[in-house]
Coordinates of C-alpha atoms in Angstrom, one line a residue:
M1 CA 4.0 -3.2 -54.3
I2 CA 6.7 -0.1 -54.3
N3 CA 7.0 1.4 -58.0
K4 CA 9.2 4.4 -58.9
K5 CA 7.4 7.2 -60.8
A6 CA 8.6 8.0 -64.5
Y7 CA 10.8 11.1 -64.6
T8 CA 11.0 11.8 -60.8
D9 CA 12.8 10.4 -57.7
H10 CA 9.7 9.6 -55.7
Y11 CA 8.1 6.2 -54.9
V12 CA 4.4 5.2 -54.8
I13 CA 3.1 2.4 -52.6
E14 CA 0.6 0.7 -54.7
S15 CA -0.2 -2.0 -51.9
V16 CA 0.3 -1.8 -48.3
D17 CA -0.1 -5.6 -47.9
H18 CA 2.8 -6.0 -50.6
L19 CA 4.9 -3.6 -48.5
F20 CA 4.1 -5.4 -45.3
R21 CA 5.1 -8.8 -46.8
Y22 CA 8.4 -7.3 -48.2
G23 CA 9.0 -5.9 -44.4
K24 CA 8.4 -9.4 -43.1
E25 CA 10.9 -10.7 -45.8
V26 CA 13.6 -8.4 -44.6
I27 CA 13.2 -8.8 -40.8
A28 CA 13.7 -12.6 -41.5
N29 CA 17.1 -11.5 -42.8
R30 CA 17.7 -9.5 -39.6
E31 CA 17.8 -6.3 -41.4
Y32 CA 15.8 -4.9 -38.5
D33 CA 16.1 -1.1 -39.5
K34 CA 15.1 -1.8 -43.2
A35 CA 11.9 -3.8 -41.8
K36 CA 11.2 -1.0 -39.3
T37 CA 11.2 1.6 -42.1
C38 CA 8.8 -0.6 -44.1
F39 CA 6.5 -1.0 -41.1
Y40 CA 6.4 2.7 -40.4
K41 CA 5.3 3.3 -43.9
C42 CA 2.7 0.8 -43.6
V43 CA 1.0 2.5 -40.8
E44 CA 1.5 5.9 -42.2
V45 CA -0.7 5.0 -45.2
S46 CA -3.0 2.4 -43.1
P47 CA -2.6 3.5 -39.3
N48 CA -4.4 0.5 -37.9
H49 CA -2.8 -2.0 -40.1
A50 CA -2.9 -4.8 -37.5
G51 CA 0.2 -6.9 -38.9
A52 CA 2.3 -3.7 -39.2
C53 CA 1.6 -2.3 -35.7
F54 CA 2.2 -5.8 -34.5
Q55 CA 5.5 -5.9 -36.1
L56 CA 6.5 -2.5 -34.6
F57 CA 5.3 -3.6 -31.3
L58 CA 7.9 -6.4 -31.6
L59 CA 10.7 -4.4 -32.7
N60 CA 10.1 -1.6 -30.3
I61 CA 10.3 -4.1 -27.3
Q62 CA 13.9 -5.3 -28.7
S63 CA 15.0 -1.8 -28.6
Q64 CA 13.2 -1.1 -25.1
N65 CA 11.5 2.0 -26.7
Y66 CA 8.5 1.4 -24.4
E67 CA 6.6 4.5 -25.2
Q68 CA 6.4 3.2 -28.9
V69 CA 5.7 -0.3 -27.7
L70 CA 2.4 1.1 -25.9
E71 CA 1.5 3.1 -28.8
Y72 CA 1.4 0.1 -31.3
F73 CA 0.1 -2.3 -28.8
T74 CA -3.0 0.1 -28.3
R75 CA -3.3 0.2 -32.3
F76 CA -3.5 -3.7 -32.7
Y77 CA -5.3 -4.2 -29.6
N78 CA -8.2 -2.0 -30.6
C79 CA -8.4 -3.6 -34.2
K80 CA -11.8 -5.3 -34.9
P81 CA -12.0 -8.1 -34.2
K82 CA -9.5 -8.0 -31.3
F83 CA -6.2 -9.3 -32.3
Y84 CA -5.6 -12.5 -30.1
N85 CA -7.0 -11.6 -26.8
V86 CA -5.2 -14.3 -24.7
D87 CA -1.7 -13.1 -26.0
S88 CA -2.6 -9.5 -25.7
N89 CA -3.3 -10.4 -22.0
L90 CA -0.1 -12.0 -21.7
Y91 CA 1.9 -9.0 -23.2
L92 CA 0.1 -6.4 -20.8
Y93 CA 0.7 -8.6 -17.9
L94 CA 4.5 -9.0 -18.8
L95 CA 4.8 -5.1 -19.5
S96 CA 3.2 -4.2 -16.4
M97 CA 6.4 -5.9 -14.7
I98 CA 8.5 -3.4 -16.6
I99 CA 6.8 -0.1 -16.9
D100 CA 4.1 1.9 -15.4
L101 CA 1.0 1.1 -17.4
P102 CA -1.9 3.5 -18.2
E103 CA -4.8 3.3 -15.7
D104 CA -7.1 1.5 -17.9
Y105 CA -4.6 -1.1 -18.7
K106 CA -3.3 -1.5 -15.0
A107 CA -6.8 -2.0 -13.9
H108 CA -7.2 -4.6 -16.5
V109 CA -4.0 -6.6 -15.6
K110 CA -5.0 -6.6 -12.0
N111 CA -8.3 -8.5 -13.0
L112 CA -6.7 -11.1 -14.9
K113 CA -7.0 -14.8 -14.0
H114 CA -4.3 -17.3 -15.0
T115 CA -7.2 -18.6 -17.7
D116 CA -7.0 -15.1 -19.3
L117 CA -3.3 -15.9 -20.3
V118 CA -3.8 -19.6 -21.3
N119 CA -4.9 -20.8 -24.7
F120 CA -7.1 -23.8 -24.0
N121 CA -8.3 -24.1 -27.6
N122 CA -5.1 -25.7 -28.8
E123 CA -4.1 -29.0 -26.9
K124 CA -0.9 -29.3 -28.9
I125 CA 0.9 -26.3 -27.1
T126 CA 0.9 -27.6 -23.6
L127 CA 4.4 -26.5 -22.9
Q128 CA 3.7 -23.0 -24.1
N129 CA 0.5 -23.0 -21.5
K130 CA 3.1 -24.3 -18.8
I131 CA 5.3 -21.1 -19.7
R132 CA 2.3 -18.9 -19.5
L133 CA 1.3 -20.2 -16.0
S134 CA 4.9 -19.8 -14.8
I135 CA 4.6 -16.0 -15.8
F136 CA 1.3 -15.6 -14.1
N137 CA 2.7 -17.3 -11.0
Q138 CA 5.6 -14.7 -11.7
R139 CA 8.3 -17.4 -11.8
F140 CA 10.1 -15.5 -14.7
L141 CA 13.4 -17.5 -14.6
L142 CA 11.5 -20.9 -14.7
A143 CA 9.4 -19.5 -17.6
Y144 CA 12.6 -18.3 -19.4
S145 CA 14.2 -21.6 -19.2
Q146 CA 10.8 -23.3 -20.4
S147 CA 11.0 -21.4 -23.5
Y148 CA 14.2 -22.9 -24.4
E149 CA 12.5 -26.3 -24.0
L150 CA 9.7 -24.9 -26.1
F151 CA 12.1 -24.2 -29.3
K152 CA 13.8 -27.6 -29.0
E153 CA 10.3 -29.4 -28.8
S154 CA 8.9 -27.5 -32.0
G155 CA 12.3 -26.6 -33.7
K156 CA 10.8 -23.2 -34.5
I157 CA 9.8 -19.9 -32.6
S158 CA 7.0 -17.8 -33.4
S159 CA 6.7 -14.1 -33.3
Q160 CA 4.6 -14.4 -30.2
D161 CA 7.3 -16.4 -28.4
I162 CA 10.1 -13.9 -29.5
I163 CA 7.8 -11.3 -27.7
V164 CA 7.6 -13.3 -24.6
K165 CA 11.2 -14.3 -24.4
M166 CA 12.4 -10.7 -25.0
L167 CA 10.2 -9.5 -22.2
L168 CA 11.1 -12.2 -19.9
S169 CA 14.6 -11.3 -20.5
Q170 CA 14.1 -7.6 -19.6
I171 CA 12.0 -8.7 -16.5
I172 CA 14.8 -10.8 -15.0
Q173 CA 17.2 -8.0 -15.3
I174 CA 14.8 -5.5 -13.6
E175 CA 14.0 -8.1 -11.0
E176 CA 17.5 -8.6 -10.1
K177 CA 18.2 -5.0 -9.8
N178 CA 15.0 -4.7 -7.7
K179 CA 16.0 -7.4 -5.3
R180 CA 19.4 -5.8 -4.8
D181 CA 17.9 -2.4 -3.9
L182 CA 15.1 -3.9 -1.6
L183 CA 17.9 -6.2 0.2
E184 CA 20.2 -3.2 0.8
L185 CA 17.2 -1.1 2.3
I186 CA 16.3 -4.0 4.6
Q187 CA 19.9 -4.6 5.5
N188 CA 20.2 -1.0 6.5
K189 CA 17.1 -1.1 8.5
Q190 CA 15.3 1.4 6.2
Y191 CA 12.1 -0.4 6.8
Q192 CA 9.8 2.5 5.8
D193 CA 11.8 3.2 2.7
A194 CA 11.6 -0.5 1.7
F195 CA 7.7 -0.4 2.5
L196 CA 7.3 2.5 0.1
Y197 CA 9.5 0.6 -2.5
L198 CA 7.3 -2.4 -2.4
S199 CA 3.9 -0.2 -2.1
K200 CA 4.9 1.5 -5.3
A201 CA 5.5 -1.7 -7.1
Q202 CA 2.0 -3.1 -5.8
D203 CA 0.5 0.0 -7.5
Q204 CA 2.0 -1.1 -10.6
H205 CA 1.2 -4.7 -10.7
C206 CA 0.2 -7.7 -8.7
L207 CA 3.2 -8.6 -6.4
S208 CA 4.2 -12.2 -6.2
I209 CA 3.4 -14.1 -3.0
L210 CA 7.1 -13.5 -1.8
D211 CA 6.9 -9.8 -2.3
S212 CA 3.4 -9.6 -0.7
S213 CA 4.7 -11.5 2.5
I214 CA 7.8 -9.0 2.7
L215 CA 5.5 -6.1 2.3
L216 CA 3.2 -7.6 5.0
L217 CA 6.0 -8.1 7.5
L218 CA 7.3 -4.6 6.9
K219 CA 4.0 -3.3 7.6
D220 CA 3.8 -5.3 10.9
L221 CA 7.3 -4.2 12.0
I222 CA 6.9 -0.4 11.2
K223 CA 3.5 -0.5 13.3
M224 CA 5.3 -2.5 15.9
K225 CA 8.0 -0.1 16.4
K226 CA 5.6 2.9 16.4
T227 CA 3.1 1.9 18.7
N228 CA 5.0 -0.6 21.0
C229 CA 2.1 -2.9 20.6
I230 CA 2.6 -6.6 19.5
P231 CA 0.3 -7.6 16.7
K232 CA -2.4 -10.0 17.6
M233 CA -1.6 -13.8 16.4
N234 CA -4.4 -15.8 14.9
P235 CA -3.5 -19.4 16.4
I236 CA -3.9 -21.8 13.4
S237 CA -2.0 -24.8 12.5
T238 CA 0.0 -24.8 9.3
D239 CA 3.1 -25.8 7.5
N240 CA 3.0 -23.1 4.9
L241 CA 5.5 -20.4 5.5
F242 CA 3.4 -17.7 3.7
E243 CA 0.2 -18.6 5.6
A244 CA 2.1 -18.5 9.1
I245 CA 3.2 -15.0 8.1
D246 CA -0.3 -14.0 7.1
V247 CA -1.8 -14.9 10.6
K248 CA 1.1 -13.1 12.4
N249 CA 2.9 -16.5 13.7
Y250 CA 6.3 -15.4 13.4
E251 CA 7.9 -18.1 15.4
L252 CA 6.2 -20.6 13.6
A253 CA 7.0 -18.9 10.1
F254 CA 10.8 -18.7 11.3
S255 CA 10.8 -22.5 11.8
L256 CA 9.2 -22.9 8.3
L257 CA 12.2 -21.1 6.7
K258 CA 14.6 -24.2 6.3
S259 CA 12.3 -25.7 3.7
H260 CA 12.4 -22.7 1.3
S261 CA 15.4 -21.1 -1.0
N262 CA 15.8 -17.6 -1.8
V263 CA 13.7 -16.4 1.4
Y264 CA 16.6 -14.3 2.7
M265 CA 14.9 -11.0 3.3
I266 CA 12.0 -12.8 4.9
E267 CA 14.5 -14.3 7.4
I268 CA 16.0 -10.9 8.2
L269 CA 12.6 -9.4 8.9
L270 CA 11.4 -12.2 10.9
K271 CA 14.4 -12.1 13.2
E272 CA 13.8 -8.4 13.7
I273 CA 10.1 -8.8 14.4
I274 CA 10.9 -11.7 16.9
N275 CA 13.6 -9.5 18.4
T276 CA 11.4 -6.5 18.7
I277 CA 8.4 -8.6 20.2
E278 CA 11.2 -10.1 23.2
E279 CA 12.3 -6.5 23.8
L280 CA 8.3 -5.2 24.2
K281 CA 7.6 -8.2 26.4
K282 CA 10.8 -7.3 28.5
I283 CA 9.6 -3.8 28.8
S284 CA 6.2 -4.9 29.7
N285 CA 7.5 -7.3 32.4
E286 CA 9.6 -4.5 33.7
T287 CA 6.7 -2.1 33.9
K288 CA 4.4 -4.8 35.4
S289 CA 7.1 -5.7 38.2
S290 CA 7.5 -2.1 39.2
I291 CA 3.5 -1.5 38.8
S292 CA 1.7 -4.7 39.3
N293 CA -1.7 -3.4 39.3
L294 CA -3.5 -0.1 39.4
E295 CA -3.9 0.2 43.2
D296 CA 0.0 0.2 43.4
F297 CA -0.1 3.9 42.3
T298 CA -3.4 5.1 43.4
Q299 CA -1.3 6.4 46.7
Y300 CA 0.2 9.1 44.4
F301 CA -3.4 10.5 43.7
V302 CA -4.2 10.5 47.3
G303 CA -1.0 12.5 48.1
F304 CA -1.5 14.7 45.1
D305 CA 1.9 13.8 43.9
L306 CA 1.6 15.1 40.3
N307 CA 5.0 14.1 39.0
N308 CA 4.4 10.6 40.1
I309 CA 0.9 10.5 38.8
Y310 CA 1.7 11.6 35.5
K311 CA 5.0 9.2 35.2
N312 CA 3.2 6.2 36.6
V313 CA 0.1 6.7 34.5
R314 CA 2.0 6.7 31.4
D315 CA 4.3 3.6 32.5
Y316 CA 1.1 1.9 33.6
L317 CA -0.8 2.4 30.2
E318 CA 2.2 1.6 28.3
G319 CA 2.7 -1.6 30.2
I320 CA -0.6 -2.8 29.3
N321 CA -0.5 -1.8 25.7
Q322 CA -3.0 0.7 25.9
K323 CA -0.7 4.0 25.4
Q324 CA -3.2 5.6 23.2
Y325 CA -5.2 6.4 26.3
I326 CA -2.5 8.4 28.0
P327 CA -3.6 11.8 26.9
L328 CA -7.3 11.2 27.8
V329 CA -6.2 10.0 31.4
M330 CA -3.7 13.0 31.8
E331 CA -6.4 15.4 30.5
L332 CA -9.0 13.8 33.2
V333 CA -6.3 14.3 36.0
N334 CA -6.4 17.9 35.0
I335 CA -10.1 18.1 35.3
S336 CA -9.9 16.8 38.9
L337 CA -7.5 19.4 39.6
T338 CA -9.5 22.4 38.2
E339 CA -12.6 20.9 39.8
G340 CA -11.0 20.4 43.3
D341 CA -11.5 16.9 43.2
G342 CA -9.1 15.2 45.8
T343 CA -10.5 11.7 45.0
F344 CA -9.5 12.0 41.3
S345 CA -12.6 9.9 40.6
K346 CA -12.7 10.8 36.7
P347 CA -9.3 9.4 35.9
I348 CA -9.4 6.5 38.3
I349 CA -12.6 5.3 37.0
V350 CA -11.4 5.2 33.4
L351 CA -8.3 3.7 34.3
N352 CA -10.3 0.8 36.1
Q353 CA -12.3 0.4 32.9
I354 CA -9.3 0.3 30.6
T355 CA -7.6 -2.4 32.8
N356 CA -10.8 -4.3 32.9
G357 CA -11.2 -3.9 29.0
T358 CA -14.5 -2.4 29.4
F359 CA -13.7 1.1 28.6
V360 CA -15.8 2.6 25.6
F361 CA -14.7 6.3 24.6
S362 CA -18.0 8.4 24.1
I363 CA -17.4 11.5 22.2
A364 CA -21.0 12.5 22.7
E365 CA -20.7 12.4 26.4
Y366 CA -17.5 14.8 26.4
I367 CA -19.3 17.2 24.1
Q368 CA -22.2 17.4 26.6
K369 CA -19.7 17.8 29.5
F370 CA -18.1 20.8 27.2
Y371 CA -21.6 22.5 26.9
V372 CA -22.4 22.1 30.5
C373 CA -19.2 23.6 31.8
L374 CA -19.3 26.4 29.1
S375 CA -22.9 27.4 30.1
Q376 CA -21.7 27.6 33.7
Y377 CA -18.7 29.8 32.4
Q378 CA -16.3 27.0 33.9
F379 CA -13.8 27.8 31.0
D380 CA -10.7 25.8 32.4
Q381 CA -12.7 22.8 32.5
A382 CA -14.5 23.3 29.2
N383 CA -11.2 24.0 27.6
I384 CA -9.9 20.5 28.7
Y385 CA -13.1 18.9 27.6
L386 CA -12.4 20.6 24.2
H387 CA -8.9 19.1 24.2
I388 CA -10.2 15.6 24.8
I389 CA -12.7 16.2 21.9
S390 CA -9.9 17.2 19.6
K391 CA -7.8 14.2 20.4
S392 CA -10.9 11.8 20.0
K393 CA -9.4 10.1 16.7
H394 CA -6.6 8.4 19.0
F395 CA -9.5 6.9 21.1
G396 CA -11.4 5.4 18.1
Q397 CA -13.8 8.3 17.1
T398 CA -13.6 11.5 15.2
C399 CA -15.4 14.7 15.9
I400 CA -16.3 16.8 12.8
L401 CA -17.7 19.5 15.0
T402 CA -14.2 20.4 16.8
S403 CA -13.5 23.6 14.8
K404 CA -17.2 24.8 15.6
L405 CA -16.8 24.0 19.3
K406 CA -13.6 26.0 19.4
Q407 CA -15.6 28.8 17.9
I408 CA -18.2 28.5 20.2
F409 CA -15.8 28.5 23.1
E410 CA -13.8 31.4 22.1
Y411 CA -17.0 33.5 21.3
T412 CA -18.7 32.6 24.5
K413 CA -15.4 33.5 26.5
Q414 CA -15.1 36.8 24.8
S415 CA -18.6 37.7 25.5
Y416 CA -18.6 36.8 29.0
S417 CA -15.5 38.9 29.4
N418 CA -17.4 41.7 27.9
S419 CA -20.1 41.5 30.3
D420 CA -18.7 41.7 33.7
D421 CA -21.5 44.2 34.8
L422 CA -24.3 41.7 33.9
G423 CA -25.9 39.3 36.4
E424 CA -25.6 35.3 35.9
E425 CA -29.1 35.1 34.6
E426 CA -28.3 37.6 31.7
K427 CA -25.0 36.0 31.1
S428 CA -26.7 32.6 30.5
L429 CA -29.2 34.2 28.0
I430 CA -26.2 35.7 26.3
F431 CA -24.5 32.1 26.2
R432 CA -27.7 30.6 24.8
E433 CA -28.1 33.2 22.1
K434 CA -24.5 33.1 20.9
T435 CA -24.4 29.5 20.8
F436 CA -27.6 28.9 18.6
K437 CA -26.1 31.9 16.2
I438 CA -22.9 30.1 15.5

């Protein structure tokens, strides 16, 4: 109750609950500003008044003041006992589609299951549960239309249903804009930007199965264009479009499009992927027709035809989808040249192993060869091995000692140049001492 103090213009709140009930009365008359003032006064006196916090949560959703929405959600969510956990989960799930939630809420939403949103205690609200399942499956338009059916069926609408309906309306507007933006990026072949756009959305909330498939196709397409490698397909039989995309069976996925609607972005991406695969196959066939096998260009090694060696090694490895080994083979060619090896045994052995699918890059082997060359003051060879070690991540391994090996190389080279008058035995001693000190 609110009473006016005698002889003053100040008001005294004698009961927060009375003020709260008054606020609900004026909100029923659609006097929202007046109601909001009442509820703000309630939480001013009683900061964790669950009912007032809930009403302010609702009113701030209506005005799309999301900072206040989160503030009052947190207040009634943390009340003891918790204020309807199932409903709170639903509100958080819907809000995650609109705003970037705080990390603790975001983690909570990502772990939600459909059973966390559905009220199984009341068998009479089956249509309400259908709405919640539609929301969980991110079928927001369907959920919005179902909310009208709920009103027709019951003849009334609760505060919880009002909140859900308002949030659904806001989500639908946001989704329409997001779809337009994403479609524009894909149509303009801005695949990296489209990938980042969806990745950011994935960080905020779980993606729908449609958006997850678009993200997967973008990832495959970007990787394919970057590496010129065709993704390996898992040959399974399915009549599900999204399963076909998941196993990278793009031809099958494209044939399944006719049974789906609203998948225009997937259609664009599948066409681009299939065309890219055809182009890569064509390049591969052209390469194979000019270099049918490894023996076709070993003649260039015999003739020390370096221009053709470098060109044909590159073409050959690209043609068999092993371009990541181009730097390694090139460096091994350089090793053969510095060693005076006219047979080019090192690069040819590795090329044969790559061709046969038996090659395994061993970083330990190249570190050992680096030390052997360094101990014999073969600085050109040691430097080439150092280059191979520094590029090891391209061959499937990573060396954490690269910077130290470079330091050892420079230190040894400098020490050697400063000891021209020493004998080989003394130089070897200096090498061992310097190496162990670093």
